[in-house]
CSV table of N, CA and C in Angstrom, one decimal:
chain,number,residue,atom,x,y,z
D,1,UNK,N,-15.6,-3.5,-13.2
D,1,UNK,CA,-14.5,-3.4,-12.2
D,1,UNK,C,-15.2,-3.3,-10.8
D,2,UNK,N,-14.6,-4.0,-9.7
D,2,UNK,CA,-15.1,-3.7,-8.6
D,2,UNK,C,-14.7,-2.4,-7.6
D,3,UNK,N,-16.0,-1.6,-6.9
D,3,UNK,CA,-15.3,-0.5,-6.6
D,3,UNK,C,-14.7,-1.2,-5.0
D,4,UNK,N,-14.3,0.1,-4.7
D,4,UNK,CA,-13.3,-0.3,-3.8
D,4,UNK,C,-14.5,-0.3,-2.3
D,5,UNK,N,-15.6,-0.1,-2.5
D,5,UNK,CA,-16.6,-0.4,-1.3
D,5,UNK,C,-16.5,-1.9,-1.3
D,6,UNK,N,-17.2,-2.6,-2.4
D,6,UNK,CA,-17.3,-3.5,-3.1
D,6,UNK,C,-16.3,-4.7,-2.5
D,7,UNK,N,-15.0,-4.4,-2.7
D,7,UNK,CA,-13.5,-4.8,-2.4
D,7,UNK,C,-13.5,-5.0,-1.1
D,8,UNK,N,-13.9,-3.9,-0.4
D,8,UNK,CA,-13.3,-4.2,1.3
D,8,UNK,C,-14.3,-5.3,2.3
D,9,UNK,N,-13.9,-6.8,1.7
D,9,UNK,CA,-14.4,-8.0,2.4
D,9,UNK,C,-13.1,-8.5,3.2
D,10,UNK,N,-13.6,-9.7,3.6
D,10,UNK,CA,-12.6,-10.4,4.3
D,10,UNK,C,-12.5,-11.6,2.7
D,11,UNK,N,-10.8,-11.2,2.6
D,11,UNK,CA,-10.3,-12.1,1.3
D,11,UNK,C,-8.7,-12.7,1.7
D,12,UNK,N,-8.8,-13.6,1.1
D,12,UNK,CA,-7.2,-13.9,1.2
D,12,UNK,C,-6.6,-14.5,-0.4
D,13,UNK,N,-5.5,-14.3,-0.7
D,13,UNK,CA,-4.7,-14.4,-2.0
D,13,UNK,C,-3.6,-15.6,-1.4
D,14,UNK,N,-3.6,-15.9,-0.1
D,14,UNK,CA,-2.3,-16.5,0.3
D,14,UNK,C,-1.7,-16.1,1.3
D,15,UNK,N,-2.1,-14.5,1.3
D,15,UNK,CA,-1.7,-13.8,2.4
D,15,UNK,C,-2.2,-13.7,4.1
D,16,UNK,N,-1.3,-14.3,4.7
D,16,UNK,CA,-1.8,-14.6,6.2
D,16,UNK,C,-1.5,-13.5,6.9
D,17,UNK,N,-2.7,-13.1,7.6
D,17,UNK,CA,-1.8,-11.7,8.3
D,17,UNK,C,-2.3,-12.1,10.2
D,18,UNK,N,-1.5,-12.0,10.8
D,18,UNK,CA,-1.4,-12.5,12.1
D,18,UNK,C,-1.9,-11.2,12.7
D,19,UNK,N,-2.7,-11.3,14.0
D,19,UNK,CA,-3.1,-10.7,14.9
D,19,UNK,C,-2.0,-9.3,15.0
D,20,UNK,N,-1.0,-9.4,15.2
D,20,UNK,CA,0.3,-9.3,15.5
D,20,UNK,C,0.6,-8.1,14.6
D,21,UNK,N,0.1,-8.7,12.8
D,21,UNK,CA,0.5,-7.7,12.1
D,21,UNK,C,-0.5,-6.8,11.5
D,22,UNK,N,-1.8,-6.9,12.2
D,22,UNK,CA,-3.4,-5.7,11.9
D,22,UNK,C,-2.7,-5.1,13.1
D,23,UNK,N,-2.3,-5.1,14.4
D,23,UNK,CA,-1.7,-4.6,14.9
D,23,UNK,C,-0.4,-3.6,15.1
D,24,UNK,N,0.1,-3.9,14.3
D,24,UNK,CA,1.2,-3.1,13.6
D,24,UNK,C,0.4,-1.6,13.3
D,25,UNK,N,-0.1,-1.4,13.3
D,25,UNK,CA,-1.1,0.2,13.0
D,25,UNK,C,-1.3,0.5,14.3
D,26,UNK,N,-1.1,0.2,15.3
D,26,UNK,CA,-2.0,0.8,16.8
D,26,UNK,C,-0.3,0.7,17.5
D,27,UNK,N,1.0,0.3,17.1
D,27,UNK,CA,1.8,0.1,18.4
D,27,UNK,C,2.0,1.5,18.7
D,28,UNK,N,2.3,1.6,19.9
D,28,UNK,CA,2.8,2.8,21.0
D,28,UNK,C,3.8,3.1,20.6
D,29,UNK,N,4.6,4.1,20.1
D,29,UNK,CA,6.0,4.9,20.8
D,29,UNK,C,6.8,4.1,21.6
D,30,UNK,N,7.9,3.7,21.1
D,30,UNK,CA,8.7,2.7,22.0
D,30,UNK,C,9.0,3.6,23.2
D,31,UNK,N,9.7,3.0,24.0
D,31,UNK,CA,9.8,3.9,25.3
D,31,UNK,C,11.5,4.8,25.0
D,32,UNK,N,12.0,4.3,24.2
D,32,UNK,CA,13.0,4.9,24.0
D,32,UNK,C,13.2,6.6,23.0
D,33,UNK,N,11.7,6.7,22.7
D,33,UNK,CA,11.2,7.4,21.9
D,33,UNK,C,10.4,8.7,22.8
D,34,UNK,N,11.8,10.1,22.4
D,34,UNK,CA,12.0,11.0,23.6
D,34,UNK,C,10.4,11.5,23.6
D,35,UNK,N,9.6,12.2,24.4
D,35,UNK,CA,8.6,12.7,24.5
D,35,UNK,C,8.7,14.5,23.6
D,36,UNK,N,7.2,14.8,23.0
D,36,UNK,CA,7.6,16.0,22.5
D,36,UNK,C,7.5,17.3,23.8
D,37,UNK,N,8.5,18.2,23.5
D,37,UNK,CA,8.2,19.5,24.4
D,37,UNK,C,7.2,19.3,24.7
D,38,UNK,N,6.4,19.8,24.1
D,38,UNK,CA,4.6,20.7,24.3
D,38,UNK,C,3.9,19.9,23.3
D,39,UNK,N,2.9,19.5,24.1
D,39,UNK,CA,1.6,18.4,23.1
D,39,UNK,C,1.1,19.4,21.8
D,40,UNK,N,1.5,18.9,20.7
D,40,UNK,CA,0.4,19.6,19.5
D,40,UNK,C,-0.6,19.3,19.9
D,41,UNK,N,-1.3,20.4,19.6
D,41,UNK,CA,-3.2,20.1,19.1
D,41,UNK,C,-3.6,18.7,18.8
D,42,UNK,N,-4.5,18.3,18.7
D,42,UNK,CA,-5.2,16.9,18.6
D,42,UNK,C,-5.4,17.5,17.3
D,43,UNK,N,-5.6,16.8,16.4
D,43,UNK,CA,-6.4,16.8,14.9
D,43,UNK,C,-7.0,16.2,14.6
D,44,UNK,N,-8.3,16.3,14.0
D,44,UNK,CA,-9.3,15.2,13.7
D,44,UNK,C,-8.7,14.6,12.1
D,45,UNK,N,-8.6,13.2,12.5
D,45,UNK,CA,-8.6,12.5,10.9
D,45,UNK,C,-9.6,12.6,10.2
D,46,UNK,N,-9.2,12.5,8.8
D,46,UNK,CA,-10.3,12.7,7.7
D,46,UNK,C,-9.6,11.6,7.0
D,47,UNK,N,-11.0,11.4,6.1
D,47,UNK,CA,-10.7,10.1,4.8
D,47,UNK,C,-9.5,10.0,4.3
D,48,UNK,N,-9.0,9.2,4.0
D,48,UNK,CA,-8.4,9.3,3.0
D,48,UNK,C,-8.7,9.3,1.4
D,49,UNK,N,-8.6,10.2,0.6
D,49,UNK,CA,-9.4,10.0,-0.7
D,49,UNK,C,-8.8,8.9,-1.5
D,50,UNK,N,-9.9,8.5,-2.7
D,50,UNK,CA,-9.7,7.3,-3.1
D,50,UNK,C,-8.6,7.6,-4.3
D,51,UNK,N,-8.8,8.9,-4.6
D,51,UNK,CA,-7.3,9.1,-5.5
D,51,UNK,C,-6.0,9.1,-5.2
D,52,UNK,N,-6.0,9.8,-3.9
D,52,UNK,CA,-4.4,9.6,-3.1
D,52,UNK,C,-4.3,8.0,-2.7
D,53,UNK,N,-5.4,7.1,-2.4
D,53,UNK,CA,-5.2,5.7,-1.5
D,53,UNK,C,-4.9,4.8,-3.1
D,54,UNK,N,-5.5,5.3,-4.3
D,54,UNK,CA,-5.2,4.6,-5.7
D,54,UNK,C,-3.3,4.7,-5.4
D,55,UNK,N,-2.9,6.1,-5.3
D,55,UNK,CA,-1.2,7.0,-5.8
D,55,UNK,C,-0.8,5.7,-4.7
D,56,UNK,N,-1.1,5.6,-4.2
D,56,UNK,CA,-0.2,4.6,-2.8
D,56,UNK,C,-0.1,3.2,-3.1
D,57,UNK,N,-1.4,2.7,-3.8
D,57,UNK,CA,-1.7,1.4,-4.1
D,57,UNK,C,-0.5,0.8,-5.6
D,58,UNK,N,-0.5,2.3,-6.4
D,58,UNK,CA,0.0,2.5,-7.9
D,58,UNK,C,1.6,1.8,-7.6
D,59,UNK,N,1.9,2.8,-6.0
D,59,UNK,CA,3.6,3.0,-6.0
D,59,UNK,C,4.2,1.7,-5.1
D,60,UNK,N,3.1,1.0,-4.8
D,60,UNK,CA,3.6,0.1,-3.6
D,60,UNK,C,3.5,-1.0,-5.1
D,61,UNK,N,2.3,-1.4,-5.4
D,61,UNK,CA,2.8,-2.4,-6.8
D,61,UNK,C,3.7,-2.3,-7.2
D,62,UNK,N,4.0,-1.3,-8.1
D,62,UNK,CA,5.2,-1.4,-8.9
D,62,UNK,C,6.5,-1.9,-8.0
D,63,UNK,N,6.2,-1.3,-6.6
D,63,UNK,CA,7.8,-2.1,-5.8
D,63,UNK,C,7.7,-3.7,-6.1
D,64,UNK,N,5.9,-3.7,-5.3
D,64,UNK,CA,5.9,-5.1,-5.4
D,64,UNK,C,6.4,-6.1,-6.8
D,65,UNK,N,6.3,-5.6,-7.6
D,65,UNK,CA,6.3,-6.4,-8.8
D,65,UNK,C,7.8,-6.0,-9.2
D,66,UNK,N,8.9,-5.3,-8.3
D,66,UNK,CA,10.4,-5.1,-8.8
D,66,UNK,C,10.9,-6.2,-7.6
D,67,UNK,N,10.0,-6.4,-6.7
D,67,UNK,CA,10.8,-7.5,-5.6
D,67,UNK,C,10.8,-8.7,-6.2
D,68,UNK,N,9.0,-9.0,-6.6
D,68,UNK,CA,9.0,-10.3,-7.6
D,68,UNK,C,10.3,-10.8,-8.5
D,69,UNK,N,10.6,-9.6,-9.2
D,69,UNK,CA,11.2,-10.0,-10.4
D,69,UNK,C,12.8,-10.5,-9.9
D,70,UNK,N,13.2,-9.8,-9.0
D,70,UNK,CA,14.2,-10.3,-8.2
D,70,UNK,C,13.6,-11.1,-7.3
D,71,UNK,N,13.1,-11.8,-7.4
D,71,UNK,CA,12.7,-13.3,-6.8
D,71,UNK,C,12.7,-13.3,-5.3
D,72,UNK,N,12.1,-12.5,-5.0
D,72,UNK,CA,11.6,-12.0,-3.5
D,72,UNK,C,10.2,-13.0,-3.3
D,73,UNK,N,10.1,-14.1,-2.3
D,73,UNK,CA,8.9,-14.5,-2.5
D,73,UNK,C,7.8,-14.0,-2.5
D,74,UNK,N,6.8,-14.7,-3.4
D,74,UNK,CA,5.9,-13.8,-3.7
D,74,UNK,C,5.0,-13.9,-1.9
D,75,UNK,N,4.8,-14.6,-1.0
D,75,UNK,CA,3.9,-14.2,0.1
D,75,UNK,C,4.5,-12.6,1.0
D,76,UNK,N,6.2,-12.9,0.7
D,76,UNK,CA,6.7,-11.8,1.6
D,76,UNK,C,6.3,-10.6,1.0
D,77,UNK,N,6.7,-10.2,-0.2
D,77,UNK,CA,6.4,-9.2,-0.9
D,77,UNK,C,4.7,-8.2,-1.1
D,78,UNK,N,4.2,-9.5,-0.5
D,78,UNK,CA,2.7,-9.3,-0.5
D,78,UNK,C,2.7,-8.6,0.8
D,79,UNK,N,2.9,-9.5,1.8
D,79,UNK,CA,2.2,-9.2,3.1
D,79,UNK,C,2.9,-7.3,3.4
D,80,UNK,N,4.2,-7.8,2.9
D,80,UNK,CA,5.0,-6.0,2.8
D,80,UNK,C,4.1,-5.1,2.4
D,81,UNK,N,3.7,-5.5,1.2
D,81,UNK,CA,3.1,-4.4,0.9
D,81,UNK,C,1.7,-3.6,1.2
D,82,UNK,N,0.8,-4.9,1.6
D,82,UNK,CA,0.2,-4.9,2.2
D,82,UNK,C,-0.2,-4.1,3.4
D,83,UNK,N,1.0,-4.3,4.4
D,83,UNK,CA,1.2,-4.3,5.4
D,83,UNK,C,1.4,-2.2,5.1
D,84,UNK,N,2.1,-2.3,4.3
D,84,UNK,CA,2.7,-0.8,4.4
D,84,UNK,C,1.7,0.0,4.3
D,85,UNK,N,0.9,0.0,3.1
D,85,UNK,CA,-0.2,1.0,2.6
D,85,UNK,C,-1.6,0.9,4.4
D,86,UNK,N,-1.9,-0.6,4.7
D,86,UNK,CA,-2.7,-0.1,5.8
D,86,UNK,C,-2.3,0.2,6.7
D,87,UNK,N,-0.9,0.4,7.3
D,87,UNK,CA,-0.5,1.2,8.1
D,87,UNK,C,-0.8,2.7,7.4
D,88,UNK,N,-0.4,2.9,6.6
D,88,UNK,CA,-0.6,4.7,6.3
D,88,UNK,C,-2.1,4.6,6.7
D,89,UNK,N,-3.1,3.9,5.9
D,89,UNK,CA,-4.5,3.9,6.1
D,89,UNK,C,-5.2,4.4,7.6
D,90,UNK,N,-4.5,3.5,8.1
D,90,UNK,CA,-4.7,3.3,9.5
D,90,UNK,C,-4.2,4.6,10.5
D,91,UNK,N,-2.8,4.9,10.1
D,91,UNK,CA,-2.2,5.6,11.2
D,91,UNK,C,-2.6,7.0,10.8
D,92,UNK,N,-2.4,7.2,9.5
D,92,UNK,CA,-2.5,8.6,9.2
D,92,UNK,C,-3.8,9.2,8.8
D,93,UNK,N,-4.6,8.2,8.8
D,93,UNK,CA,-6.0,8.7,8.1
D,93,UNK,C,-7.2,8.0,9.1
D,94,UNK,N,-6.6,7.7,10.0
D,94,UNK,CA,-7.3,7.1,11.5
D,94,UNK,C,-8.8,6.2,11.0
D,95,UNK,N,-7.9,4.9,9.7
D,95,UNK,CA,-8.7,3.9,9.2
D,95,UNK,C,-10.0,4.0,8.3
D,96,UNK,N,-10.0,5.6,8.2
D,96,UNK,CA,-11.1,6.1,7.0
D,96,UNK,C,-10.7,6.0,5.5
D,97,UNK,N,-11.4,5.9,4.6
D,97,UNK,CA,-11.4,5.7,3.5
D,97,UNK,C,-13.1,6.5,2.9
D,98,UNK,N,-12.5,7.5,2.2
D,98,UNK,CA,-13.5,8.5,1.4
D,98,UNK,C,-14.6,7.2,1.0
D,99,UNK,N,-15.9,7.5,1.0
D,99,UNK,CA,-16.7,6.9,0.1
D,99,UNK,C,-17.3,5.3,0.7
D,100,UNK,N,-16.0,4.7,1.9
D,100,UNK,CA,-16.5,3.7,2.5
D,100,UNK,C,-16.9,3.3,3.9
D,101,UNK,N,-17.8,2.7,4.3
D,101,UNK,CA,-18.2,2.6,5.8
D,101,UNK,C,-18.8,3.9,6.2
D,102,UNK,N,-19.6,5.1,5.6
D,102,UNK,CA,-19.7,5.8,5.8
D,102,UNK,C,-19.1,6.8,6.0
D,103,UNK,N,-17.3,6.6,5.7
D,103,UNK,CA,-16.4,7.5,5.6
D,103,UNK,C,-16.1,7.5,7.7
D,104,UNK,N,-16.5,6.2,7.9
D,104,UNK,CA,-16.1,6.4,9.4
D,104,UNK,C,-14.8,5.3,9.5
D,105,UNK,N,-14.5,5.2,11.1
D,105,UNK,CA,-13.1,4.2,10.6
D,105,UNK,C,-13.6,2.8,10.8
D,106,UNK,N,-12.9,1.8,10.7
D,106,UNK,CA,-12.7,0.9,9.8
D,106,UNK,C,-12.1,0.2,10.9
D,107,UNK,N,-12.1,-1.4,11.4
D,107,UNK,CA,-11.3,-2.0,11.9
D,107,UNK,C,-10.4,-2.4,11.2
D,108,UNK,N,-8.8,-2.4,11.9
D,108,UNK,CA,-8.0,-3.0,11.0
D,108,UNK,C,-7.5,-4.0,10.7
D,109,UNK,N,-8.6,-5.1,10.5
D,109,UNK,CA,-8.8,-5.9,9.8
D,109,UNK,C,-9.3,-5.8,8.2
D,110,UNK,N,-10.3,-5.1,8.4
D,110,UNK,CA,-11.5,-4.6,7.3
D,110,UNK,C,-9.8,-3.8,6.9
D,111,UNK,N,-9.6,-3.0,7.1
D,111,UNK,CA,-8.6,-2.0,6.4
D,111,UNK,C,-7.1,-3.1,5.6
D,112,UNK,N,-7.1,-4.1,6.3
D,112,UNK,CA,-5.8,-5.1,6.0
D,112,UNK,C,-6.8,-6.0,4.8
D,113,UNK,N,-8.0,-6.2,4.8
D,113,UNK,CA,-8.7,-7.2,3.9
D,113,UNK,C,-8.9,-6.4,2.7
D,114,UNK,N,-9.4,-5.2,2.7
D,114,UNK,CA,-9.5,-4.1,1.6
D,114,UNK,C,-8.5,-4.1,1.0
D,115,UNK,N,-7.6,-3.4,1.4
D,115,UNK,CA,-6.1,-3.2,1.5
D,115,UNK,C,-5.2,-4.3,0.5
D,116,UNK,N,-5.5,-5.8,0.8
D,116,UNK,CA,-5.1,-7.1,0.1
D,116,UNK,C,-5.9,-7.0,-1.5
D,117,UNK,N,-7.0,-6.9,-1.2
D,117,UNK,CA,-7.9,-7.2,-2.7
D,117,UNK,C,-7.0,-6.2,-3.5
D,118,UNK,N,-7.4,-4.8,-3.2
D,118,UNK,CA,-7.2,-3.6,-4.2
D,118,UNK,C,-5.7,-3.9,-4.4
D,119,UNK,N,-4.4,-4.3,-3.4
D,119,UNK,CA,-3.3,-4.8,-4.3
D,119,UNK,C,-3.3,-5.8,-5.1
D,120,UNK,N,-3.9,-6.9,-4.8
D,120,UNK,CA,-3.7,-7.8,-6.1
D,120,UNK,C,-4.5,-7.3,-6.8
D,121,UNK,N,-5.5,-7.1,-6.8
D,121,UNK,CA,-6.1,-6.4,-8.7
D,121,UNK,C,-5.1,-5.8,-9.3
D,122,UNK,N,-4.7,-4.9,-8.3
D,122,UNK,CA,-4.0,-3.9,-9.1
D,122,UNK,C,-2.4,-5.1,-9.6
D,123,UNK,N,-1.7,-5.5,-9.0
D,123,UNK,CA,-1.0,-6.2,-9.5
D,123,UNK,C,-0.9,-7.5,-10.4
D,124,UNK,N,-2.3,-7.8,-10.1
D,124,UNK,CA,-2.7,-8.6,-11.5
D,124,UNK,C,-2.7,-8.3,-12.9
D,125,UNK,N,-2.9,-6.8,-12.9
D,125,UNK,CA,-2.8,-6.1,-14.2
D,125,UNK,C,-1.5,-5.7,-14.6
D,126,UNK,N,-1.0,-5.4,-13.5
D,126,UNK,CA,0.4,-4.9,-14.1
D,126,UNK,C,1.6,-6.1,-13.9
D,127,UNK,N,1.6,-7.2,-13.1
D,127,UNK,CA,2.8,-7.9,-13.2
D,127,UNK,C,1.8,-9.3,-13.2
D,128,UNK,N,1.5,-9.6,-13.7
D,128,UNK,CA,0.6,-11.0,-14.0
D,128,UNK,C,1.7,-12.4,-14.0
D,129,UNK,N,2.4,-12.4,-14.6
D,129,UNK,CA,3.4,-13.1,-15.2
D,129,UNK,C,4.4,-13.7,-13.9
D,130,UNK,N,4.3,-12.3,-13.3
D,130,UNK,CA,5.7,-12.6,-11.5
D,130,UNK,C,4.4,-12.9,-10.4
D,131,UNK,N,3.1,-13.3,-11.0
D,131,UNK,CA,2.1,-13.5,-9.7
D,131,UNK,C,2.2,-15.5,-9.4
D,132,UNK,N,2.3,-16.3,-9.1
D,132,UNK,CA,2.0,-17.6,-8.8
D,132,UNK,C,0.5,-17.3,-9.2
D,133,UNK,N,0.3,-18.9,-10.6
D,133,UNK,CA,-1.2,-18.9,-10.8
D,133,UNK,C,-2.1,-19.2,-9.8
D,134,UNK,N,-1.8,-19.9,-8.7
D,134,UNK,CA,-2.9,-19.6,-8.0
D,134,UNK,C,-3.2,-19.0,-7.2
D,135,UNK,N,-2.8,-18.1,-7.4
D,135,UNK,CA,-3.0,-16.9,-6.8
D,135,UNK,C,-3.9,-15.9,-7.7
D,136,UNK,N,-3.5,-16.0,-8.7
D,136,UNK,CA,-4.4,-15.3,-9.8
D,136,UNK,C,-5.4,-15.7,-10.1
D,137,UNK,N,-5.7,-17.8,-9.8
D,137,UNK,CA,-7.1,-17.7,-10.3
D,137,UNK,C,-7.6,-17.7,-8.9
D,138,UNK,N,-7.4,-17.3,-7.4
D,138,UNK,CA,-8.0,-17.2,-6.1
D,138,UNK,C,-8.9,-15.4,-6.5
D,139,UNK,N,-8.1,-14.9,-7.3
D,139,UNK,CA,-8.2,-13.3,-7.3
D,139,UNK,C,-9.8,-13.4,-8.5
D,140,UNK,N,-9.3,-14.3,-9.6
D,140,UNK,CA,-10.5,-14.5,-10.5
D,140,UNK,C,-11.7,-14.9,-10.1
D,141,UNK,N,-11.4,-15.9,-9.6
D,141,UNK,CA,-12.6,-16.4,-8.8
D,141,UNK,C,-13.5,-15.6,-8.0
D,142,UNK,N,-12.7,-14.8,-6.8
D,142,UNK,CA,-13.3,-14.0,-6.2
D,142,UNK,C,-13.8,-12.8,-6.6
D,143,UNK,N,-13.2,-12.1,-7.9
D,143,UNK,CA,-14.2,-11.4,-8.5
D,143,UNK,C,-15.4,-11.2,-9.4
D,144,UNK,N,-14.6,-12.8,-9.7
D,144,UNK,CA,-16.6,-13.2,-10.0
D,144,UNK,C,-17.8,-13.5,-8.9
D,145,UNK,N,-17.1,-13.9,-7.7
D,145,UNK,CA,-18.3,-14.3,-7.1
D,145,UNK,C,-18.3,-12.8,-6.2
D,146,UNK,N,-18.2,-11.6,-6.7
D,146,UNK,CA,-18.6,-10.6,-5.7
D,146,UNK,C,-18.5,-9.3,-6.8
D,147,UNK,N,-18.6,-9.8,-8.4
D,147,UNK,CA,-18.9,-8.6,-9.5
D,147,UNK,C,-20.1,-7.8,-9.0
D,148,UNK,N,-20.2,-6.4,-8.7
D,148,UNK,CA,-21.6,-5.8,-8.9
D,148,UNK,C,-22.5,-6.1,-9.9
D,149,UNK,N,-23.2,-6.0,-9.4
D,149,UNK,CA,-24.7,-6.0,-10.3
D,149,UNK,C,-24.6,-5.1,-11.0
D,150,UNK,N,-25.1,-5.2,-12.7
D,150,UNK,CA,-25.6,-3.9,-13.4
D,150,UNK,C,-26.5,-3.8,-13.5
């Protein structure tokens, strides 16, 4: 299996993600969005561990693969989900990931391209059937040409 260091290339399943939407992690506070009293403390982000980023990866599939089945296209359903988990990555864990890049942050790109592989594996396994095959053999393919070495 590929680890998730391994994983975080530039890949694509079909999934286009626009300038527009790696950006979706950095927008500002709309302006209509009141200011707080008194500034909290700054807090330094830490990793996100690869067990909690797995629990995220587990719960957004399964959505993914209930939109499928209700015939949600499969690129929208992707990019959604996608889209969802590297925002948490990004916003709340200030684009770190335990164990990768040195546990430093991550452009969010690299975080939106990781982010894509580790969902389709994961949804490869679990809803195979609601995936478009070529999609599945884009995901085969590319895990053979980037299996670790034993």
């Amino acid at each position: 299996m590929l680890t998730r260091a391994a994983s975080i290339a530039s890949f694509s399943l079909g999934l286009l993600l626009s300038a527009g939407q790696a950006a979706v992690a950095q927008t500002a506070p709309s302006s209509t969005t009141p200011a707080p009293a008194a500034a909290a403390p700054a807090t330094q982000a830490t990793p996100i561990s690869q067990a909690v980023l797995q629990n995220y990866i587990d719960v957004v599939s399964i959505n993914m693969c209930t939109l499928l089945k209700a015939n949600v296209a499969y690129p929208t359903a992707y990019q959604s989900a996608v889209s969802t988990i590297a925002t948490i990555v990004i916003k709340d864990y200030g684009a770190m990931i335990d164990g990768v890049n040195g546990n430093q942050p991550m452009t969010n790109d690299r975080v939106f391209n990781g982010t894509a592989v580790d969902l389709a594996i994961d949804n490869s396994g679990r809803c195979p059937s609601l995936i478009p095959p070529a999609e599945l053999q884009r995901l085969q393919n590319y895990i053979k040409a980037n299996k670790p070495s034993s």
